[in-house]
Amino acid sequence: MKYDMDDLLRESMSKDIKPSLELNQSVLQRDREEYGMISSHNGKHSRKFKIAKVAVAAMAGLVITSGVAYAATQLWNEDVASKFGVADDNGGMQELKDKGFADVPESTDSQIASVTSKGIEVIALQTLADKKSAYLYLEVDYGDEYAAVTHGATADSDTWVAYPDIDITSSKDQNLSWSGGAAQVKDAHTVTYEYYVMAQDSDFSNCDINIDISKFTVDNVKADTTPDVLIKGDWNLKWKISSGAEKRIYHINKTLKVKGKEVTINRLEITPLSYTLYLDGEEKDTKEDAPVVSKIYLGEDEFTGMGGMSIVSSIEDTGTFSEILDVNKLTGFKYGDKKIDITDCEYETVDSLDGQ
Amino acid sequence: MREDNLNNLIDSYGDELYKFCYHLARNRVDADDLYQDTFLKAIQLRHRLVGSGNVGEQYTEEEANRKNRNFMMGIAVNLWKNQSRRNNRRRSMVNIDEYTHGELQIKSNENVENDSLRREVIKRLNDHIDNLPDKLKVVVCMYYTAEMKTGDIAKILHVPSGTVKSRLHLARKQLKRSLEADGYEI
């Protein structure tokens, strides 16, 4: 007998099971207990609040703006927590520490930047940064005058999202590469955006990062190549990034055939948020089918956070992660068609690249 | 006021959410925990619910319901993912027979023999679903249990819609291969 997979899946998950009355009562009871506890025990509330702010300090860095408004406080953003696979609570904070983001600033005065101009507000919600890369999570409130989407926020397929024309620089005059785009449509006037930023020649320690937005555009619905300008203006954000987690450099120095071509892999630089694989040779045009690091192995497990930004050339392959990598568990990676074990490779730990 | 809000949430989305939690967690104990935690989280974030006065006035009732439902499912998925990471060892020890034998009710088919065979296939399928990587399992559960659109799943998981489709495709392919290895024709 032949079965249809789609039918089987629907049938296997078709059981219509309902919560018991007791379970619903216990939800209400737990809410009364937990809500009541926070309301009446100031000490506990304050402590919880402080830890949450430290979580922001660890991952968001200190956020300072020039001539713009401050948000009072900002908790560990749950969108970012979800994306990077950590809980948006104290457990998540502990998990971050366990994964190498241990350099937690003592300050609890972290503030997230925001700037409003011409009715559009840009808010820096969260930053994750290590020694090589940063992830920026911004929210733009287009206000009542501008629609963030052209076909309604709930449309599934024909939603055209407005986006900022953005320039990202740093106070260290670093050679930055970045990519990003809309992350989530919150409602018809609010969209969040994510940007992966890589610093090739120095790290983000104690450096100000600047965001300059000169206009907001939206892709032309009629598929013209030129996006429509929603509004021009000047939106500037500036804040200091704190990069806590270390960077590791594995010296591999192996020559092997990858997809039929001989390559020498020099070294792998890896952080919880990104990697760069350096190859020996001369820089030349890279074809689209050039080998890349496609998998990272953590013992018997595969790291599930591959994705994000990618830059490939004939002498290096760089990528950012969509989850936080525990570099302590790293055992190897797959480059092209070759699995490379690095458990025997020597590595050095880099706390700061300043001055190099 | 707060309790009224919570009661309304339970009335509106409780049954559907519990079914989703149950199929995601795959046993009653974890499903109960996930269900409770989801509501408690939702009530903390109730300002984000459509119709709460902050957002949503521009939505029809149907759209608002869908957004709120997806919001609840999204919380459940995120909580489950976090819980799942912490409890991987514990989850592997949960007896999935409870799910596959004790509680799952298979629809009857043309005759008893076919029904029995189909029951066996579903049992094996559930074993294999349980062994899927979390990323694939979540998408399968959202799509088949909660009957969510791929666009909505994409928004909740913060991935492109194409990624959701490819995960669904990959999950079906892996499950098909596993069932074929068991000797079934798919």
XYZ file of C-alpha atoms in Angstrom:
542
model
C 0.000 0.000 0.000
C 1.304 3.411 -0.935
C 0.918 6.341 1.436
C 0.908 10.074 0.837
C 3.381 11.880 3.085
C 1.306 15.035 3.315
C -1.794 13.062 4.380
C 0.206 11.087 6.916
C 1.619 14.243 8.461
C -1.792 15.865 8.726
C -3.222 12.729 10.260
C -0.358 12.282 12.703
C -0.932 15.775 14.045
C -4.684 15.839 13.864
C -5.437 14.876 17.426
C -7.711 17.509 18.851
C -6.689 17.631 22.466
C -7.926 20.297 24.867
C -6.530 21.743 28.091
C -8.173 20.625 31.289
C -10.174 23.056 33.406
C -7.601 22.564 36.167
C -4.814 23.557 33.832
C -6.539 26.812 32.927
C -7.186 27.484 36.598
C -3.525 26.911 37.341
C -2.565 29.476 34.697
C -4.684 32.058 36.479
C -3.318 30.993 39.853
C 0.296 31.225 38.711
C -0.350 34.657 37.253
C -1.844 35.854 40.534
C 1.144 34.500 42.467
C 3.858 35.792 40.157
C 2.240 39.123 39.382
C 1.379 39.657 42.997
C 4.916 38.825 44.047
C 6.439 41.389 41.721
C 3.957 44.021 42.758
C 4.370 43.610 46.471
C 8.046 42.655 46.847
C 10.046 45.581 45.638
C 13.341 43.928 46.448
C 12.723 41.075 44.102
C 11.439 43.355 41.398
C 14.482 45.582 41.610
C 16.870 42.687 41.464
C 15.218 41.210 38.437
C 15.243 44.587 36.751
C 18.922 45.096 37.427
C 19.917 41.748 36.000
C 17.923 42.445 32.894
C 19.755 45.706 32.418
C 23.107 44.000 32.824
C 22.059 41.611 30.107
C 21.643 44.547 27.817
C 24.985 45.906 28.833
C 26.637 42.650 27.977
C 25.221 42.357 24.520
C 24.093 45.778 23.566
C 27.067 47.710 24.704
C 26.729 51.193 26.015
C 24.536 53.246 23.814
C 25.035 56.941 23.540
C 23.446 59.314 21.098
C 24.373 62.782 20.038
C 21.600 65.303 20.271
C 18.890 62.715 20.255
C 16.401 61.312 22.703
C 17.111 58.422 25.033
C 14.822 55.581 25.803
C 14.679 55.196 29.563
C 15.625 51.545 29.787
C 15.623 48.574 27.504
C 15.388 44.947 28.411
C 17.091 42.132 26.561
C 15.204 42.246 23.307
C 13.148 39.124 22.879
C 13.323 39.138 19.087
C 17.099 39.053 19.255
C 17.057 36.520 22.070
C 14.818 34.322 19.986
C 16.865 34.693 16.844
C 20.119 33.829 18.554
C 18.608 31.032 20.559
C 18.899 32.348 24.077
C 16.129 32.894 26.557
C 15.147 36.504 27.183
C 15.473 36.087 30.911
C 18.158 35.515 33.513
C 18.664 31.979 32.255
C 19.465 33.425 28.869
C 21.966 35.764 30.419
C 23.689 32.854 32.095
C 23.699 31.018 28.803
C 25.415 33.954 27.164
C 28.081 33.938 29.831
C 28.535 30.225 29.323
C 28.976 30.775 25.619
C 31.812 33.203 26.001
C 30.205 36.612 26.368
C 31.622 36.886 29.819
C 32.909 40.432 29.699
C 29.904 41.978 31.323
C 30.222 45.693 31.975
C 29.303 46.663 35.494
C 27.337 49.679 34.408
C 23.603 49.466 34.646
C 23.116 52.795 32.938
C 22.900 51.392 29.448
C 20.545 53.313 27.297
C 19.373 52.566 23.845
C 19.566 55.339 21.324
C 16.751 56.786 19.337
C 16.399 59.710 17.002
C 13.256 61.290 15.595
C 13.131 63.499 12.560
C 10.353 64.354 10.130
C 7.981 62.096 12.053
C 10.112 58.980 11.669
C 11.763 57.494 14.733
C 14.811 55.223 14.499
C 15.621 53.186 17.602
C 18.692 51.061 18.255
C 17.132 48.160 20.115
C 20.067 45.851 20.620
C 23.630 45.174 19.584
C 25.580 41.959 19.895
C 29.294 42.307 19.389
C 32.430 40.253 19.703
C 36.006 40.819 18.607
C 35.257 40.652 14.920
C 31.591 41.155 14.200
C 28.471 42.890 15.353
C 24.770 42.372 14.941
C 22.611 45.488 15.063
C 18.872 45.368 15.602
C 17.005 48.564 14.824
C 13.369 49.540 14.842
C 11.870 52.231 12.674
C 8.526 53.762 13.516
C 7.309 55.446 10.364
C 4.611 57.317 12.254
C 1.135 57.974 10.980
C 2.251 59.761 7.865
C 4.213 56.957 6.241
C 3.250 53.352 5.753
C 5.961 50.815 6.428
C 4.419 48.445 3.947
C 2.615 49.183 0.751
C 0.027 46.404 0.742
C -0.976 46.089 4.343
C 0.983 44.566 7.171
C -0.790 41.263 7.097
C -0.389 40.443 3.419
C 1.562 37.264 2.921
C 3.249 37.671 -0.370
C 2.865 41.154 -1.775
C 4.195 43.073 1.170
C 6.732 45.697 0.154
C 8.650 46.916 3.127
C 10.231 50.346 3.369
C 13.875 50.377 4.363
C 16.557 52.898 5.324
C 19.411 53.922 3.073
C 22.053 53.321 5.681
C 25.741 53.967 6.147
C 27.615 52.306 8.991
C 30.996 53.596 10.147
C 33.048 53.427 13.318
C 35.218 55.798 15.317
C 38.243 53.614 14.578
C 37.909 54.286 10.881
C 37.630 50.550 10.393
C 37.135 48.786 7.144
C 33.581 47.613 7.790
C 31.453 45.318 5.682
C 27.787 44.919 6.389
C 24.604 43.522 5.018
C 21.085 43.454 6.305
C 17.472 44.243 5.742
C 14.014 44.070 7.198
C 13.695 41.539 9.989
C 10.102 41.809 11.073
C 7.022 43.854 10.245
C 5.615 44.726 13.645
C 2.589 46.558 12.346
C 1.638 48.779 9.436
C 3.953 51.554 10.613
C 6.741 49.757 12.423
C 9.470 47.522 11.060
C 12.603 46.093 12.629
C 15.837 45.774 10.677
C 18.928 43.689 11.284
C 22.470 44.341 10.122
C 25.503 42.095 10.289
C 28.684 44.136 10.476
C 32.207 42.773 10.095
C 35.451 44.510 11.007
C 38.350 42.994 9.123
C 41.315 44.869 10.513
C 40.548 45.714 14.139
C 37.974 44.898 16.743
C 35.007 46.738 18.187
C 36.458 47.283 21.646
C 35.547 50.688 22.987
C 34.628 52.038 19.632
C 31.746 54.232 18.652
C 29.594 52.984 15.871
C 27.738 55.466 13.716
C 24.627 54.999 11.703
C 23.694 57.622 9.169
C 20.441 57.398 7.286
C 19.890 59.830 4.442
C 16.576 58.548 3.138
C 13.970 55.847 3.382
C 12.928 54.023 0.263
C 10.520 51.331 -0.762
C 10.894 48.954 -3.688
C 8.690 49.885 -6.565
C 5.721 47.566 -6.604
C 5.779 47.509 -10.385
C 9.229 45.935 -10.173
C 11.089 48.939 -11.483
C 14.752 48.777 -10.690
C 14.826 52.112 -8.893
C 13.215 52.148 -5.467
C 10.785 54.928 -4.660
C 12.015 57.468 -2.149
C 9.685 57.652 0.797
C 11.373 60.610 2.449
C 14.820 62.226 2.553
C 16.361 63.593 5.725
C 19.069 63.084 8.273
C 18.882 60.457 10.967
C 22.105 59.852 12.914
C 22.791 57.438 15.729
C 26.052 56.948 17.551
C 26.883 54.559 20.364
C 29.743 52.728 21.950
C 30.049 49.004 21.380
C 31.397 46.654 23.982
C 32.787 43.442 22.594
C 33.162 40.821 25.232
C 33.763 37.442 23.700
C 37.149 36.316 22.522
C 38.347 35.576 19.037
C 40.228 32.396 18.273
C 42.732 31.829 15.502
C 43.275 28.218 14.490
C 46.482 27.647 12.523
C 45.544 24.957 10.053
C 48.157 25.101 7.269
C 46.807 22.175 5.300
C 46.917 21.659 1.544
C 44.127 19.548 0.128
C 41.974 19.091 -2.923
C 38.611 20.809 -2.620
C 36.175 20.220 -5.448
C 39.078 18.972 -7.541
C 41.290 22.004 -6.963
C 44.286 22.185 -4.694
C 43.998 24.815 -1.965
C 46.035 25.621 1.092
C 44.016 26.579 4.111
C 46.050 28.918 6.212
C 43.970 29.712 9.263
C 40.472 30.001 10.658
C 39.506 33.013 12.710
C 36.324 32.383 14.605
C 34.194 34.166 17.182
C 30.752 33.422 18.610
C 29.197 35.500 15.827
C 31.353 34.936 12.747
C 34.247 33.207 11.034
C 36.826 33.964 8.380
C 38.774 31.229 6.640
C 42.021 32.433 5.097
C 43.530 30.662 2.100
C 46.996 30.966 0.577
C 47.186 32.306 -2.929
C 46.529 35.403 -4.943
C 43.338 37.340 -4.978
C 41.405 36.956 -8.180
C 37.837 36.932 -9.378
C 35.771 34.356 -7.584
C 33.170 32.296 -9.312
C 29.789 31.789 -7.757
C 30.474 28.110 -7.150
C 33.620 28.820 -5.101
C 33.815 26.556 -2.063
C 32.626 27.964 1.236
C 32.434 26.794 4.808
C 29.065 25.068 4.735
C 29.061 23.326 8.102
C 30.638 23.744 11.488
C 30.982 20.751 13.762
C 30.600 20.782 17.507
C 31.677 17.264 18.343
C 29.057 14.963 16.876
C 26.598 17.828 16.425
C 26.388 20.308 13.617
C 26.154 23.978 14.469
C 22.712 25.105 13.357
C 23.449 28.828 13.118
C 25.009 29.006 9.666
C 23.559 31.937 7.786
C 23.670 35.692 7.849
C 26.187 37.675 5.879
C 28.679 35.994 3.574
C 31.690 37.354 1.707
C 33.650 34.978 -0.489
C 36.847 35.661 -2.393
C 39.660 33.490 -3.722
C 41.720 34.064 -0.570
C 39.111 34.174 2.168
C 35.612 33.109 3.085
C 33.750 35.113 5.701
C 30.353 34.456 7.200
C 28.258 35.510 10.155
C 26.087 33.274 12.294
C 22.402 33.424 13.062
C 23.012 31.819 16.445
C 25.738 32.241 19.009
C 28.502 29.711 18.549
C 30.121 28.105 21.549
C 33.718 28.202 20.338
C 34.752 25.906 23.158
C 32.871 23.066 21.475
C 34.331 23.628 18.016
C 35.887 20.494 16.506
C 35.895 21.083 12.754
C 34.165 22.407 9.688
C 33.249 21.431 6.154
C 34.849 23.427 3.387
C 33.558 22.603 -0.086
C 33.416 18.821 -0.106
C 36.025 18.316 2.610
C 35.443 17.824 6.301
C 38.337 19.311 8.233
C 39.079 18.295 11.790
C 40.804 20.996 13.828
C 40.947 19.304 17.195
C 44.706 18.828 16.774
C 45.324 22.333 15.449
C 46.926 24.905 17.672
C 44.961 28.026 18.328
C 45.577 31.347 19.925
C 43.090 33.505 21.727
C 42.873 37.158 20.847
C 41.419 39.542 23.369
C 42.133 42.670 21.385
C 43.327 43.414 17.878
C 44.056 47.033 18.579
C 47.417 48.089 17.277
C 47.748 45.249 14.807
C -8.409 43.845 34.587
C -5.272 41.785 34.124
C -7.127 38.614 35.064
C -9.930 39.492 32.660
C -7.394 39.861 29.895
C -5.886 36.518 30.732
C -9.306 34.863 30.850
C -10.154 36.309 27.453
C -6.902 35.024 26.034
C -7.563 31.551 27.396
C -11.115 31.566 26.040
C -10.027 32.744 22.624
C -6.880 30.770 22.030
C -6.616 28.168 24.786
C -7.848 25.099 22.907
C -5.861 25.809 19.811
C -2.741 26.693 21.738
C -2.909 23.554 23.849
C -3.198 21.348 20.791
C -0.150 23.083 19.374
C 1.827 22.769 22.616
C 0.921 19.128 22.876
C 2.112 18.257 19.409
C 5.242 20.343 19.868
C 6.200 18.965 23.261
C 4.816 15.491 22.461
C 3.805 14.628 25.978
C 1.249 16.011 28.400
C 3.566 17.050 31.193
C 5.725 19.272 29.018
C 2.696 20.469 27.064
C 1.019 21.620 30.285
C 4.142 23.535 31.316
C 4.544 25.098 27.911
C 0.878 26.095 27.800
C 1.057 27.810 31.181
C 4.322 29.574 30.423
C 2.996 30.787 27.093
C -0.014 32.462 28.670
C 2.053 34.027 31.412
C 4.462 35.416 28.859
C 1.609 36.606 26.663
C -0.008 38.483 29.494
C 3.311 40.213 30.219
C 3.443 41.264 26.584
C -0.265 41.979 26.222
C 0.454 45.473 24.895
C 1.512 43.758 21.713
C -1.811 42.064 21.201
C -3.885 43.519 18.438
C -6.859 45.329 19.884
C -5.021 46.209 23.074
C -5.214 49.868 22.235
C -1.626 50.156 21.083
C -1.759 48.518 17.714
C -4.297 46.905 15.550
C -7.161 49.297 15.107
C -6.587 49.104 11.379
C -7.166 45.339 11.285
C -10.332 43.441 10.595
C -11.496 41.026 13.276
C -10.232 38.104 11.234
C -6.812 39.701 10.740
C -6.589 40.635 14.394
C -7.416 37.087 15.439
C -4.813 35.707 13.126
C -2.161 38.106 14.364
C -2.921 37.346 18.002
C -2.994 33.635 17.358
C 0.366 33.820 15.605
C 1.695 35.928 18.458
C 0.719 33.211 20.932
C 2.168 30.438 18.787
C 5.362 32.447 18.406
C 5.745 32.724 22.167
C 5.137 29.000 22.526
C 7.759 28.192 19.904
C 10.355 30.472 21.473
C 9.721 29.114 24.944
C 9.863 25.584 23.647
C 13.127 26.204 21.816
C 14.714 27.639 24.933
C 13.305 24.887 27.101
C 14.315 22.303 24.571
C 17.937 23.409 24.613
C 18.097 23.194 28.364
C 16.242 19.931 28.582
C 17.659 17.973 25.701
C 18.767 15.158 27.920
C 15.523 15.066 29.808
C 13.439 15.135 26.659
C 15.301 12.203 25.247
C 14.235 10.210 28.261
C 10.532 10.996 27.916
C 8.657 7.931 26.834
C 7.250 8.866 23.477
C 4.972 5.826 23.614
C 2.605 8.041 25.532
C 2.323 10.160 22.456
C 2.401 7.498 19.800
C 0.273 4.826 21.487
C -1.572 6.091 24.468
C -3.100 9.304 23.285
C -3.008 9.504 19.559
C -6.309 8.643 18.014
C -6.017 7.404 14.464
C -8.895 7.978 12.110
C -10.444 4.747 10.936
C -9.864 3.801 7.348
C -11.471 1.480 4.798
C -11.099 -1.678 6.799
C -9.544 -3.001 9.936
C -6.441 -4.341 8.235
C -5.684 -1.122 6.453
C -6.486 0.797 9.610
C -4.039 -1.290 11.562
C -1.342 -0.840 8.927
C -1.936 2.878 8.786
C -1.772 3.074 12.550
C 1.592 1.379 12.398
C 2.849 3.827 9.765
C 1.675 6.794 11.825
C 3.415 5.386 14.864
C 6.665 5.078 12.969
C 6.146 8.534 11.493
C 5.771 10.009 14.945
C 8.992 8.311 16.012
C 10.748 9.860 13.056
C 9.215 13.301 13.627
C 10.562 13.144 17.141
C 14.036 12.506 15.753
C 13.948 15.406 13.323
C 16.281 18.308 14.077
C 14.428 20.940 16.108
C 14.466 23.428 13.260
C 12.591 21.034 11.014
C 10.290 19.732 13.735
C 9.125 23.206 14.705
C 8.222 24.091 11.135
C 6.384 20.808 10.613
C 4.433 21.343 13.795
C 3.527 24.928 12.981
C 2.446 24.020 9.482
C 0.503 20.829 10.182
C -0.770 21.287 13.701
C -1.417 25.000 13.829
C -2.051 25.119 10.080
C -0.086 28.335 9.819
C 0.862 29.879 6.512
C 4.503 29.735 5.559
C 4.652 33.545 5.554
C 3.440 33.666 9.149
C 5.881 30.948 10.202
C 8.685 32.901 8.563
C 7.831 36.017 10.527
C 7.767 34.149 13.817
C 11.029 32.334 13.189
C 12.702 35.414 11.683
C 13.699 33.577 8.542
C 12.765 34.139 4.898
C 9.617 32.461 3.656
C 11.725 30.403 1.265
C 13.637 28.969 4.210
C 10.385 27.763 5.769
C 9.410 26.090 2.520
C 12.799 24.455 2.147
C 12.680 23.209 5.756
C 9.257 21.724 5.136
C 10.526 20.101 1.988
C 13.585 18.759 3.759
C 11.490 17.435 6.655
C 9.112 15.599 4.307
C 12.051 14.192 2.403
C 13.782 12.957 5.550
C 10.569 11.447 6.887
C 9.834 9.764 3.580
C 13.321 8.302 3.496
C 12.986 7.050 7.067
C 9.598 5.435 6.420
C 10.892 3.831 3.238
C 13.794 2.428 5.238
C 11.149 0.895 7.518
C 9.733 -0.857 4.472
C 6.744 1.396 3.740
C 5.928 2.716 0.293
C 5.498 6.475 0.302
